[in-house]
Tab-separated table of N, CA and C in Angstrom:
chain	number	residue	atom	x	y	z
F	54	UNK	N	-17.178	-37.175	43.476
F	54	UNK	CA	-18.598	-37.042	43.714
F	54	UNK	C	-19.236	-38.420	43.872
F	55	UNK	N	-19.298	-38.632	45.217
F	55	UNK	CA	-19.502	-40.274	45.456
F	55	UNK	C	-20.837	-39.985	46.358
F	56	UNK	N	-21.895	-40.876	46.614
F	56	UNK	CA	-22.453	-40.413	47.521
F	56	UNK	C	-22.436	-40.144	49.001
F	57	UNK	N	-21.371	-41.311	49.610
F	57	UNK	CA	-21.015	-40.497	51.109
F	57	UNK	C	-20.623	-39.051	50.816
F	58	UNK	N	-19.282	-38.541	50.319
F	58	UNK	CA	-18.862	-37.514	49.903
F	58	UNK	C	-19.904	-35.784	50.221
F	59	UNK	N	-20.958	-36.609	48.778
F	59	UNK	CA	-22.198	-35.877	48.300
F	59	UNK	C	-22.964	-35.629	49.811
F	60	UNK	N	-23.445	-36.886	50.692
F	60	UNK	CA	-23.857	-36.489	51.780
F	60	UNK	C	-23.460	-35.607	52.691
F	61	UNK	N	-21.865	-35.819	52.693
F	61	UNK	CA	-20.953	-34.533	53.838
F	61	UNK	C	-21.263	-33.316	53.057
F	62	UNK	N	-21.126	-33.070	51.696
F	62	UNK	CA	-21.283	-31.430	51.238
F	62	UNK	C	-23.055	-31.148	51.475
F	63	UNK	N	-24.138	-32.075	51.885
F	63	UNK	CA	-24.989	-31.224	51.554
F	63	UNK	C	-25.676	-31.364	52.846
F	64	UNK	N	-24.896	-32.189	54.124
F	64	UNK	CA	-25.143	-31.636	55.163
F	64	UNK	C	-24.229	-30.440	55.852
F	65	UNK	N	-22.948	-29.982	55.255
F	65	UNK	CA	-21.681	-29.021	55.445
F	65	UNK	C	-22.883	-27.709	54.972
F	66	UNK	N	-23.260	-27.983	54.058
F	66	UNK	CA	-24.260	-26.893	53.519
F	66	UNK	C	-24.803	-25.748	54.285
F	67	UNK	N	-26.120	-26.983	54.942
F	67	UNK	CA	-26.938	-26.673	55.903
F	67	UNK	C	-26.346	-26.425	57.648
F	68	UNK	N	-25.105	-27.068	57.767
F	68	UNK	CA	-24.514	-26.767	59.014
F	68	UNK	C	-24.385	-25.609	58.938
F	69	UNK	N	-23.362	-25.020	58.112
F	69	UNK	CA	-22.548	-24.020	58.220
F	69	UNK	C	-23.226	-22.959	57.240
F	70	UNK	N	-24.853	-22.944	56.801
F	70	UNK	CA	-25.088	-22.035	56.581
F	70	UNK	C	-24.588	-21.351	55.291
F	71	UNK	N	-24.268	-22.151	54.165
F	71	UNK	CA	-23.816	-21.717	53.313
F	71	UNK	C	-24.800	-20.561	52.412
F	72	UNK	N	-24.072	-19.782	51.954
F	72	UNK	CA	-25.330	-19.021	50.682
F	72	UNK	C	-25.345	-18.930	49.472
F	73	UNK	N	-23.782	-19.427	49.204
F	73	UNK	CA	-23.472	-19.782	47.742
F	73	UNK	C	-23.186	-20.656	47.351
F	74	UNK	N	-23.488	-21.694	46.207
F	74	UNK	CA	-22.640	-22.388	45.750
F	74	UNK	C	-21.977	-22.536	44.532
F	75	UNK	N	-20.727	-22.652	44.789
F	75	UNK	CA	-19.737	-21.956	43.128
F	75	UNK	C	-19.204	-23.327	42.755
F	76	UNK	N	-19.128	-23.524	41.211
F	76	UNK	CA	-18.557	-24.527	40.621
F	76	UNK	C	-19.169	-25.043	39.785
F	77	UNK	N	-18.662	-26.002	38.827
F	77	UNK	CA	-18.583	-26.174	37.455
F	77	UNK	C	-20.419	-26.955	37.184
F	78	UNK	N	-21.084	-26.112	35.999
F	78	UNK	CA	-22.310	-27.043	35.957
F	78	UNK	C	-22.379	-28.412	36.351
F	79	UNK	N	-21.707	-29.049	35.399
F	79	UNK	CA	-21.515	-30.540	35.759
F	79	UNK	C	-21.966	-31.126	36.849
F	80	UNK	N	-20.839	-30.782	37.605
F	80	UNK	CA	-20.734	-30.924	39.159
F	80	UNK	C	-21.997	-30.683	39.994
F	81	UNK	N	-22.653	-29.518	39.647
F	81	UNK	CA	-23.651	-29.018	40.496
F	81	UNK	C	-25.018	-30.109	40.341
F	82	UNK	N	-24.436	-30.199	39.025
F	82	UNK	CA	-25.855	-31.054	38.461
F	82	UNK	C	-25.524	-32.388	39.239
F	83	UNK	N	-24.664	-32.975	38.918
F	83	UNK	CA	-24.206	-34.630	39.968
F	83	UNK	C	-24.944	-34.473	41.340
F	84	UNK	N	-24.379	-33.234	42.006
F	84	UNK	CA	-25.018	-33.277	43.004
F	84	UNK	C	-26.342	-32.661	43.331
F	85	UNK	N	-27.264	-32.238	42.581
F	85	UNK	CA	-28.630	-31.745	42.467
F	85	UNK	C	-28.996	-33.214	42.355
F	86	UNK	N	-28.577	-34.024	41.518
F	86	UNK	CA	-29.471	-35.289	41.163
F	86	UNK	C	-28.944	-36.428	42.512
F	87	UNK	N	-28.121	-35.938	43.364
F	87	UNK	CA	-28.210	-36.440	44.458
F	87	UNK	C	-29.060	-36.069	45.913
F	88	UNK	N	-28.867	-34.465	45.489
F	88	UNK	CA	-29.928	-34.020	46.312
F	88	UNK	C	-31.525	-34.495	46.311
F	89	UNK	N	-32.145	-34.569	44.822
F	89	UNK	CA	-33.365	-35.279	44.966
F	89	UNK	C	-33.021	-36.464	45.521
F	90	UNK	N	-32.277	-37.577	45.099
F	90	UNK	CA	-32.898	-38.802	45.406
F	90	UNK	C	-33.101	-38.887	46.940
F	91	UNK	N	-32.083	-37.977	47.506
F	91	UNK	CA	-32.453	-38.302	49.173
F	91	UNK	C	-33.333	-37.595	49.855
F	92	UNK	N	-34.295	-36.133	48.908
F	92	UNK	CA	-35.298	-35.684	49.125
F	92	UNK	C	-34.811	-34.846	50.315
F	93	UNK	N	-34.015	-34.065	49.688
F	93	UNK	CA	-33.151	-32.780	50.775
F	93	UNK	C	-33.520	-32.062	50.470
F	94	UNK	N	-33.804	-31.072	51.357
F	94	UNK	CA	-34.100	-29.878	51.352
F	94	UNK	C	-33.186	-28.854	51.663
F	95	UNK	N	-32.923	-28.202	50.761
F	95	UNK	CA	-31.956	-26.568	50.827
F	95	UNK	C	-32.391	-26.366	52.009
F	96	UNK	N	-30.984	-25.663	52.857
F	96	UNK	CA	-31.400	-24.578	53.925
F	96	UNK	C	-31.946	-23.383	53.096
F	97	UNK	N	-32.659	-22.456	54.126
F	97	UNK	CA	-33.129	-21.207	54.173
F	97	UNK	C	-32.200	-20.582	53.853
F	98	UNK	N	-31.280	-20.251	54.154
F	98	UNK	CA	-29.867	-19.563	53.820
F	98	UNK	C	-29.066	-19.604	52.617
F	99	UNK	N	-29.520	-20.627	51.915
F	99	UNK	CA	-29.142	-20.666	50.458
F	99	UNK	C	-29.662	-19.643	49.818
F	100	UNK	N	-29.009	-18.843	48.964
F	100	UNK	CA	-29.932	-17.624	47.877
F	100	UNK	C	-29.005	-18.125	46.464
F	101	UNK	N	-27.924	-18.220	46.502
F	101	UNK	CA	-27.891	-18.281	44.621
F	101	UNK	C	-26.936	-19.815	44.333
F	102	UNK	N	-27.066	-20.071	43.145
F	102	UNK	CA	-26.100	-20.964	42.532
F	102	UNK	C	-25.245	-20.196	41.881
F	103	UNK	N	-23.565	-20.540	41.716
F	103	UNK	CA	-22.798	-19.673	40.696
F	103	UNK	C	-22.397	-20.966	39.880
F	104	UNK	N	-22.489	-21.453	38.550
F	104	UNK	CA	-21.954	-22.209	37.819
F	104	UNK	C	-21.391	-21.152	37.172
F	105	UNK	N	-19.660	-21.899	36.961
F	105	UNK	CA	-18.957	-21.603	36.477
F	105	UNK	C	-17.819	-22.118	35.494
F	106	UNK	N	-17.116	-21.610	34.514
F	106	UNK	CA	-15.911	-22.563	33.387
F	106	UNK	C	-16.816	-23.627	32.845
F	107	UNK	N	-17.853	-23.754	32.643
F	107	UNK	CA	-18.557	-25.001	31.409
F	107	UNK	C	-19.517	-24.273	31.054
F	108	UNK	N	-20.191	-24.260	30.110
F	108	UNK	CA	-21.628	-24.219	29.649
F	108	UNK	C	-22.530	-24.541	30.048
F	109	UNK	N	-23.541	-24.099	30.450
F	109	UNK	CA	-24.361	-24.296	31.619
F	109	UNK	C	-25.714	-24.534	30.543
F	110	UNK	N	-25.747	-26.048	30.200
F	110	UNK	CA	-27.023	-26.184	29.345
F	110	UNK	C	-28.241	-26.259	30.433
F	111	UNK	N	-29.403	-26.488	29.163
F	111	UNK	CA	-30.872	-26.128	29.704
F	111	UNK	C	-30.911	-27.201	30.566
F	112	UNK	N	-30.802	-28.215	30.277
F	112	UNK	CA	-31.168	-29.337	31.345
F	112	UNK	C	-30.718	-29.527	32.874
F	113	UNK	N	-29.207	-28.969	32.784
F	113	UNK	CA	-28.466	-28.539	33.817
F	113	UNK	C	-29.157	-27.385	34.518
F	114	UNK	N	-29.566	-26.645	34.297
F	114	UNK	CA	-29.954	-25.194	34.937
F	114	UNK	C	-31.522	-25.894	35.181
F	115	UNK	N	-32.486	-26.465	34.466
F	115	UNK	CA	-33.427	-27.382	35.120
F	115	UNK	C	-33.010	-28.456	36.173
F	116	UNK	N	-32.566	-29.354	36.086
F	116	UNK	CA	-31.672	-29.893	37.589
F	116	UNK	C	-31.872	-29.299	38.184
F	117	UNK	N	-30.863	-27.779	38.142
F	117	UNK	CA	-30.412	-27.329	39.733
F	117	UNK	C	-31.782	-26.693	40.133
F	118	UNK	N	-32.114	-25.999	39.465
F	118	UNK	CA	-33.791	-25.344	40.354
F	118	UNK	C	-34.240	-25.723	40.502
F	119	UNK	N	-34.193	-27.188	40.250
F	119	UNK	CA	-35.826	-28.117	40.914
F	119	UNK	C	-35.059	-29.220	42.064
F	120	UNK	N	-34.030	-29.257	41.996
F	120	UNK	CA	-33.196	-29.863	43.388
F	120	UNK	C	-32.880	-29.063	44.308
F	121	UNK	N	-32.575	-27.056	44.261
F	121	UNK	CA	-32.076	-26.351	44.938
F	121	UNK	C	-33.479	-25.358	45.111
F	122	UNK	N	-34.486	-25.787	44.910
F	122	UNK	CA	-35.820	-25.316	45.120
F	122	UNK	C	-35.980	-23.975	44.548
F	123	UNK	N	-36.100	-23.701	42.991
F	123	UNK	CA	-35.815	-22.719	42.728
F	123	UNK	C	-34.926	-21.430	43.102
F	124	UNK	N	-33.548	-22.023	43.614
F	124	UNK	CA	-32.448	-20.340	44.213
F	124	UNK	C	-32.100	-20.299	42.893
F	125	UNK	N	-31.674	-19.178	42.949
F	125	UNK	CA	-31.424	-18.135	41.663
F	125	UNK	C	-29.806	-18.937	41.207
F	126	UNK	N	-30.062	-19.271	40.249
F	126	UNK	CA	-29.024	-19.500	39.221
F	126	UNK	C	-27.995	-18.354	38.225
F	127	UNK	N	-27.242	-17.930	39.052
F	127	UNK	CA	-26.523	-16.724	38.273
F	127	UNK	C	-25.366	-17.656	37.819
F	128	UNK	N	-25.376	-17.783	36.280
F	128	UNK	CA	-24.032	-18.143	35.755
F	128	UNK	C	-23.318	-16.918	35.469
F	129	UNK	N	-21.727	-17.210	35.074
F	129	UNK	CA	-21.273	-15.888	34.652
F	129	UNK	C	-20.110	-16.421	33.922
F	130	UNK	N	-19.403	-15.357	33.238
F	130	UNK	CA	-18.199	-15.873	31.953
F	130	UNK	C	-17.143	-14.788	32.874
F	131	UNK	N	-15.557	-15.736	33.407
F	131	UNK	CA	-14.655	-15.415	33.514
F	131	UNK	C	-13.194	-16.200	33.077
F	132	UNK	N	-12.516	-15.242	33.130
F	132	UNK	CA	-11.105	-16.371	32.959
F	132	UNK	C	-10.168	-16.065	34.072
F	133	UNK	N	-9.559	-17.393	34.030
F	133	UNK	CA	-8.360	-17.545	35.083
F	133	UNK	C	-7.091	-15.629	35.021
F	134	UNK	N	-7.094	-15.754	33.562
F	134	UNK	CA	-6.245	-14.509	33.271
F	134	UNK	C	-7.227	-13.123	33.994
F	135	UNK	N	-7.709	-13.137	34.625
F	135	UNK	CA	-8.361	-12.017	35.019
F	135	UNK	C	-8.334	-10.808	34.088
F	136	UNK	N	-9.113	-11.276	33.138
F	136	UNK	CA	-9.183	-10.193	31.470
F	136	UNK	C	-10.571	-9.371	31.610
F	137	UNK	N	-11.338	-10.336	31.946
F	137	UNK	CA	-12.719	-10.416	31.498
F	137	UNK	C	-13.470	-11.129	32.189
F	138	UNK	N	-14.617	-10.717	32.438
F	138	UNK	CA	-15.762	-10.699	33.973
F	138	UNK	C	-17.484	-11.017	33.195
F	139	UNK	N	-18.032	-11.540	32.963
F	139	UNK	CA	-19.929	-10.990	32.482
F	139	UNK	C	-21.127	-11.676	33.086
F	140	UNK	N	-21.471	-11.433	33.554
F	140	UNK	CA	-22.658	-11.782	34.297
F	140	UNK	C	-23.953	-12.046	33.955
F	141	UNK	N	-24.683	-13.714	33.828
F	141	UNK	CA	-26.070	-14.092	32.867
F	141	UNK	C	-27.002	-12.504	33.163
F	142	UNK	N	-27.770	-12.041	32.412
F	142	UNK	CA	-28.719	-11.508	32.918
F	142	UNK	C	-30.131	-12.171	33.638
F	143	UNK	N	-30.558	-11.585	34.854
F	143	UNK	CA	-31.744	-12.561	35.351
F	143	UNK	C	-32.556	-13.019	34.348
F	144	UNK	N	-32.895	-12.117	33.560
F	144	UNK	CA	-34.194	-12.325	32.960
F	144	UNK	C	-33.963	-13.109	31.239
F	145	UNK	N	-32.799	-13.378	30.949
F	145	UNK	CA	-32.401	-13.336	29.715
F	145	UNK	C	-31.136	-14.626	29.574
F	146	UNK	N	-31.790	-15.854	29.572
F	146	UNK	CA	-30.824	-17.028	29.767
F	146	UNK	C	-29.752	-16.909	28.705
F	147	UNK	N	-28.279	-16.879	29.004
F	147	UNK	CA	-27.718	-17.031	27.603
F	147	UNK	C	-27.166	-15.791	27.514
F	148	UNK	N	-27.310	-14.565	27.690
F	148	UNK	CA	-27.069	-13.054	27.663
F	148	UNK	C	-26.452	-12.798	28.923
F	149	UNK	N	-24.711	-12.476	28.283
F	149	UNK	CA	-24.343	-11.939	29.238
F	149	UNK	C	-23.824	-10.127	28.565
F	150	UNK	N	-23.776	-9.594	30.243
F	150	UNK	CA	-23.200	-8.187	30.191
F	150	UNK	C	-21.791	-8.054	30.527
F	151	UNK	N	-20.505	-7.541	30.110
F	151	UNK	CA	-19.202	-7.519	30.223
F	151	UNK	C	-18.985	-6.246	31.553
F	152	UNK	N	-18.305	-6.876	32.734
F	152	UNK	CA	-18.303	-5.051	33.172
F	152	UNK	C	-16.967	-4.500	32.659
F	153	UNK	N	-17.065	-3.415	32.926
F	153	UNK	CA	-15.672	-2.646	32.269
F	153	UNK	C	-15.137	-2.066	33.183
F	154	UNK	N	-15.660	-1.637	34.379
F	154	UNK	CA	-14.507	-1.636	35.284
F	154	UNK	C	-13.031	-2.772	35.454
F	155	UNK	N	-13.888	-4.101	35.072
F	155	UNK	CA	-13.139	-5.593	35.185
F	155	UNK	C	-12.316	-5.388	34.021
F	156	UNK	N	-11.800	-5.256	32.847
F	156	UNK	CA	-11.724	-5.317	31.840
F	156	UNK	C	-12.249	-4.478	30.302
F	157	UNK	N	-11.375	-3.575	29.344
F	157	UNK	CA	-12.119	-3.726	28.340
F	157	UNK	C	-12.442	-4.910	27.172
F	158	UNK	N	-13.377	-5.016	27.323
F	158	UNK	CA	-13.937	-6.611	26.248
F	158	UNK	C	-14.197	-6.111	24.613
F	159	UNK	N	-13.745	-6.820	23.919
F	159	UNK	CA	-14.114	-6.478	22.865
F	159	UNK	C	-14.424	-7.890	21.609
F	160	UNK	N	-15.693	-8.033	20.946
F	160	UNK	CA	-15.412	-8.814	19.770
F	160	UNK	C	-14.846	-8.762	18.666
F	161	UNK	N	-13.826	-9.219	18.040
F	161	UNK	CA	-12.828	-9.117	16.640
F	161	UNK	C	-13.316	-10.336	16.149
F	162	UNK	N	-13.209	-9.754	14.149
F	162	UNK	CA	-13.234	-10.821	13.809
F	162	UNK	C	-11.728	-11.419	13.166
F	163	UNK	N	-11.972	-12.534	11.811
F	163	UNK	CA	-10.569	-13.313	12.124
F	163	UNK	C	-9.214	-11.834	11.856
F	164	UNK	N	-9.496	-10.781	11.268
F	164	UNK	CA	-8.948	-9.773	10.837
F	164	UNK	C	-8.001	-9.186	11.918
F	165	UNK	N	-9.002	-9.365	12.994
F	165	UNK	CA	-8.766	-8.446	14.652
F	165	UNK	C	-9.131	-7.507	14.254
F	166	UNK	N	-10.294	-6.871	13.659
F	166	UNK	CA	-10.992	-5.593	13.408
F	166	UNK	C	-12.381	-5.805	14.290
F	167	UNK	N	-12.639	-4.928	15.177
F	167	UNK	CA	-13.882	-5.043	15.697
F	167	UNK	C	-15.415	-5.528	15.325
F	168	UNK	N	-16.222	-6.240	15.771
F	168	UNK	CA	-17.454	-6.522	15.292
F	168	UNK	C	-18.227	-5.614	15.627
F	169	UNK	N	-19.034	-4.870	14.563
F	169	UNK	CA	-20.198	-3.713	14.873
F	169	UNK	C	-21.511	-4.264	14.547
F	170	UNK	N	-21.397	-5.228	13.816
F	170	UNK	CA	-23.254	-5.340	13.244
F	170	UNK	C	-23.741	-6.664	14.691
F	171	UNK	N	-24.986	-6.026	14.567
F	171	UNK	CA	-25.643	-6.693	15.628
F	171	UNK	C	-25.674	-8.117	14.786
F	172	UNK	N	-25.739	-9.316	16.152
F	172	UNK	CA	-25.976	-10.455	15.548
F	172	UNK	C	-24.512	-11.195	14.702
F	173	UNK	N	-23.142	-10.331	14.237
F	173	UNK	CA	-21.930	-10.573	13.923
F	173	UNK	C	-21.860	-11.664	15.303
F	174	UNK	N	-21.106	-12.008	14.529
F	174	UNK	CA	-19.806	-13.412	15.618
F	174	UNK	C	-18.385	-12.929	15.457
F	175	UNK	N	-17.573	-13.070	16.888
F	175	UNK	CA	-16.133	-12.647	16.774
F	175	UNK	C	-15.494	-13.589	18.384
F	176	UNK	N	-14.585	-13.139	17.820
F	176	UNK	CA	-13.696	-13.607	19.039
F	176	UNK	C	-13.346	-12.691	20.332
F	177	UNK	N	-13.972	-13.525	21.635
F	177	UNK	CA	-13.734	-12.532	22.462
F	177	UNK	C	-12.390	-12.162	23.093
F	178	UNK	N	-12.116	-10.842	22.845
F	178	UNK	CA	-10.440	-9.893	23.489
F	178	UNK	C	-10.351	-8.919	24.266
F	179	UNK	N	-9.726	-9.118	25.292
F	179	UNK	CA	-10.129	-8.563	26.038
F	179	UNK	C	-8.680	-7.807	26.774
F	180	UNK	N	-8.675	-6.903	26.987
F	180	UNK	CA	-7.562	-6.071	27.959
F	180	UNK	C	-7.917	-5.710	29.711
F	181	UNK	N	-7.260	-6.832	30.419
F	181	UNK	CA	-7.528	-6.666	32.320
F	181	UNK	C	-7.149	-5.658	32.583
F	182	UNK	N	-7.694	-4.915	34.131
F	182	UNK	CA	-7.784	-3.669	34.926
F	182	UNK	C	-6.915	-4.140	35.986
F	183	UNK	N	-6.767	-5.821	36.027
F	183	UNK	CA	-6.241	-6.001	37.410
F	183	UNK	C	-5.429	-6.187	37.870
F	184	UNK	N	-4.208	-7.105	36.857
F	184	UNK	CA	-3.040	-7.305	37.238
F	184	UNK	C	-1.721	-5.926	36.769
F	185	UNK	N	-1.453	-5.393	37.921
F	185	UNK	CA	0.032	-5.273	37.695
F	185	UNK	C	0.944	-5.833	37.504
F	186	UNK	N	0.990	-6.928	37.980
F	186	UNK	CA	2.453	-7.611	37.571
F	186	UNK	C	2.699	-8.190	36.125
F	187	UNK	N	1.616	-8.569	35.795
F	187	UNK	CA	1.854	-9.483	34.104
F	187	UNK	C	0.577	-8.726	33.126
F	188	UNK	N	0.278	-7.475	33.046
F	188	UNK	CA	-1.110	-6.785	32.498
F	188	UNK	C	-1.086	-7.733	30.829
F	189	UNK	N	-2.231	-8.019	30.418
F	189	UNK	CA	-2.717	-8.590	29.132
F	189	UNK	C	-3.373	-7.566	28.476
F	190	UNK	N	-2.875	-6.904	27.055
F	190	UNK	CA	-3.523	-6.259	26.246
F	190	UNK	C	-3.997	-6.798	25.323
F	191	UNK	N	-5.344	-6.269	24.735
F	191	UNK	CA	-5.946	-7.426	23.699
F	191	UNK	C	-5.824	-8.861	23.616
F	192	UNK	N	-5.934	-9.245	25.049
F	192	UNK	CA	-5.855	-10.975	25.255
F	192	UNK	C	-6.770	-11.669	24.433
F	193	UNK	N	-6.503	-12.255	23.063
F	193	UNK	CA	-7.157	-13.078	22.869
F	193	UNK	C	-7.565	-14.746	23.706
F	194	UNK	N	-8.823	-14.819	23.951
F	194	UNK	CA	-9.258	-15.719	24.918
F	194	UNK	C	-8.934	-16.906	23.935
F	195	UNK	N	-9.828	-16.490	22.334
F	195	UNK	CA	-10.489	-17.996	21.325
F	195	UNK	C	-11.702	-18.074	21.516
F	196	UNK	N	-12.355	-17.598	22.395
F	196	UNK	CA	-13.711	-18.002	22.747
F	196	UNK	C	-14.460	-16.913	22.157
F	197	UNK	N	-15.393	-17.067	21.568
F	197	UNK	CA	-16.554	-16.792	20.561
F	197	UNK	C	-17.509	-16.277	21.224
F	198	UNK	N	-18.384	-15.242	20.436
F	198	UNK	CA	-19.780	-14.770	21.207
F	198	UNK	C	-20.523	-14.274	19.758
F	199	UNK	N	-21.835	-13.896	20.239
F	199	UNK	CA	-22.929	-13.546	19.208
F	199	UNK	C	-22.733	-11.789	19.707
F	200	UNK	N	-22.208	-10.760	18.881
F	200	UNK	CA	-22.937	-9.717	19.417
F	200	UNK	C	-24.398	-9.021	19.674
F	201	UNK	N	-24.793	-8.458	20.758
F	201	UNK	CA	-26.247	-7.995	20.683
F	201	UNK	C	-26.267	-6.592	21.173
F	202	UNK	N	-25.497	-6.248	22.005
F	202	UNK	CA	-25.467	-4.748	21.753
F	202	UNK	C	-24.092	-3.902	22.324
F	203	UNK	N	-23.357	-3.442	21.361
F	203	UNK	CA	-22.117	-2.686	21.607
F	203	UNK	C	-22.157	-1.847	23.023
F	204	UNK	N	-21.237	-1.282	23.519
F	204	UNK	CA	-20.643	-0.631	24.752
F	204	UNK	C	-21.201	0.682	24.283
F	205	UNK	N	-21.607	1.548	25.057
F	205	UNK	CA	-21.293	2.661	24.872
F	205	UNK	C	-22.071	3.797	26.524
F	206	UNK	N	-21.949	5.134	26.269
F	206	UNK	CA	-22.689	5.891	27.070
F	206	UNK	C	-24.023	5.639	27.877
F	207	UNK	N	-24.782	4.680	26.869
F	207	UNK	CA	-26.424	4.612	27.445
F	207	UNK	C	-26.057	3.313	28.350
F	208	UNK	N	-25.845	2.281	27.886
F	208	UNK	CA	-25.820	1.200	29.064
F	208	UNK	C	-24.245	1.067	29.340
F	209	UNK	N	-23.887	2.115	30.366
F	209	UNK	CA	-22.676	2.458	31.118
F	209	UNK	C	-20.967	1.118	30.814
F	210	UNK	N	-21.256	1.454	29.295
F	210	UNK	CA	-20.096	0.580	28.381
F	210	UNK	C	-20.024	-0.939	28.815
F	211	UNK	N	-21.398	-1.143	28.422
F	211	UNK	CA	-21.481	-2.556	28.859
F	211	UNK	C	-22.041	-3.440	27.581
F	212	UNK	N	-20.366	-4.502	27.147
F	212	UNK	CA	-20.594	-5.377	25.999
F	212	UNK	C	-21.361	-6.059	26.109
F	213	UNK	N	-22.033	-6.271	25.312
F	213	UNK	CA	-23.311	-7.444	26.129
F	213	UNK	C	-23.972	-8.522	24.733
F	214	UNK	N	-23.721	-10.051	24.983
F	214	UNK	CA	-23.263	-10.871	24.092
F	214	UNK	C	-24.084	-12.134	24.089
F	215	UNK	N	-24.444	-13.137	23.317
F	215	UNK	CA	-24.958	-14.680	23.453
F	215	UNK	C	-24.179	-15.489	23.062
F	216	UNK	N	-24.462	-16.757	23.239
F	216	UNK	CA	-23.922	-17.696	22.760
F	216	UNK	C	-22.469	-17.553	23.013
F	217	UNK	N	-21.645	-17.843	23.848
F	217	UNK	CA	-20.480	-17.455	24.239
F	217	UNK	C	-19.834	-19.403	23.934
F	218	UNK	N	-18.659	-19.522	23.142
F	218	UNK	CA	-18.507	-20.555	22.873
F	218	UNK	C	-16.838	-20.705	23.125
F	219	UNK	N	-16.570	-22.197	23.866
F	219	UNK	CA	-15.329	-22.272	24.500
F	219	UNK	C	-14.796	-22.594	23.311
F	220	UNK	N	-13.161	-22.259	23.952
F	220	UNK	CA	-12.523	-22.307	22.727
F	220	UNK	C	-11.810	-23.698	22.801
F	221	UNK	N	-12.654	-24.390	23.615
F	221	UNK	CA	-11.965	-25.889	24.010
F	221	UNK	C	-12.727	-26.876	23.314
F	222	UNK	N	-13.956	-26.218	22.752
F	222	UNK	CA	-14.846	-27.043	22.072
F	222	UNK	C	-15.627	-28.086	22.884
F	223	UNK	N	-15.762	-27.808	24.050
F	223	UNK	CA	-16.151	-29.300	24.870
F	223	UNK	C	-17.113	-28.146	25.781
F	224	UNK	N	-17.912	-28.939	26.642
F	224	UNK	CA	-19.166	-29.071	27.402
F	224	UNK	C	-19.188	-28.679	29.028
F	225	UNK	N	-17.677	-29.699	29.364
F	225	UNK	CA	-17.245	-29.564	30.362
F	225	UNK	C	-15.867	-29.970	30.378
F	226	UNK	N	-15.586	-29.589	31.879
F	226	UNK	CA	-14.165	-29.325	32.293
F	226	UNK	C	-13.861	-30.691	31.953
């Protein structure tokens, strides 16, 4: 992330019409704070940011909307093991929803007995929908969440969690 570099991706952008851009907060932020200084303007065709694999702090998610002119910032929590899928909610920074088509997700605590009380902390485990060849049952990730409201019938078994914490202990990649 150099600034010639920075210049080819954020005229590649606008050439080719991009509408997403995926990759690690960090990163996005380097280049948001390159985007101001040269006083660029997003194409029209831009609609969301996807930060992804780091923690997407407040300052970072300020960056990008005020360099990417307010486009919608959807972070989301996945892993390489294709276990487990959750998506920020718009309205609710920090809160994600698990889908379960992707995966069943579940919080355990150190026991591996499920977390039921709202507001409990556990470790997120999760069993993938996707791979045949190598399937993961109860994959423990290591990575941590706040529960806020269990799966069930009313919101179409959707785990839904805060504070989601790597199990790498670090910020970024």
């Amino acid at each position: 992330l150099v600034p010639e570099v920075m210049n080819t991706y954020l005229d590649l952008l606008a050439n080719y019409k991009i509408r997403f851009i995926h990759g690690y907060p960090s990163a996005i932020s380097i280049l948001a704070i390159h985007a101001m200084r040269r006083n660029w303007i997003p194409p029209s065709t831009l609609i969301g940011i996807l930060p992804v694999s780091e923690q997407l702090l407040s300052y970072q998610r300020d960056l990008i909307k005020k360099a990417f002119r307010d486009v919608r910032v959807m972070p989301f929590y996945g892993l390489s093991e294709k276990v487990a899928i959750a998506g920020e909610l718009a309205d609710e920074a920090g809160v994600y929803e698990f889908e379960p088509l992707y995966g069943l997700t579940e919080l355990v605590d150190d026991h591996g007995i499920n977390v039921v009380r709202i507001g409990g902390r556990g470790r997120i485990v999760s069993t993938g929908f996707l791979s045949k060849g190598m399937p993961l049952l109860r994959y423990d990730t290591g990575d941590t969440a706040e529960l806020l409201t269990l799966p069930d019938q009313s919101n179409c078994y959707r785990l839904r969690v805060r504070g989601i914490q790597s199990r790498w202990g670090q910020e970024l990649v």
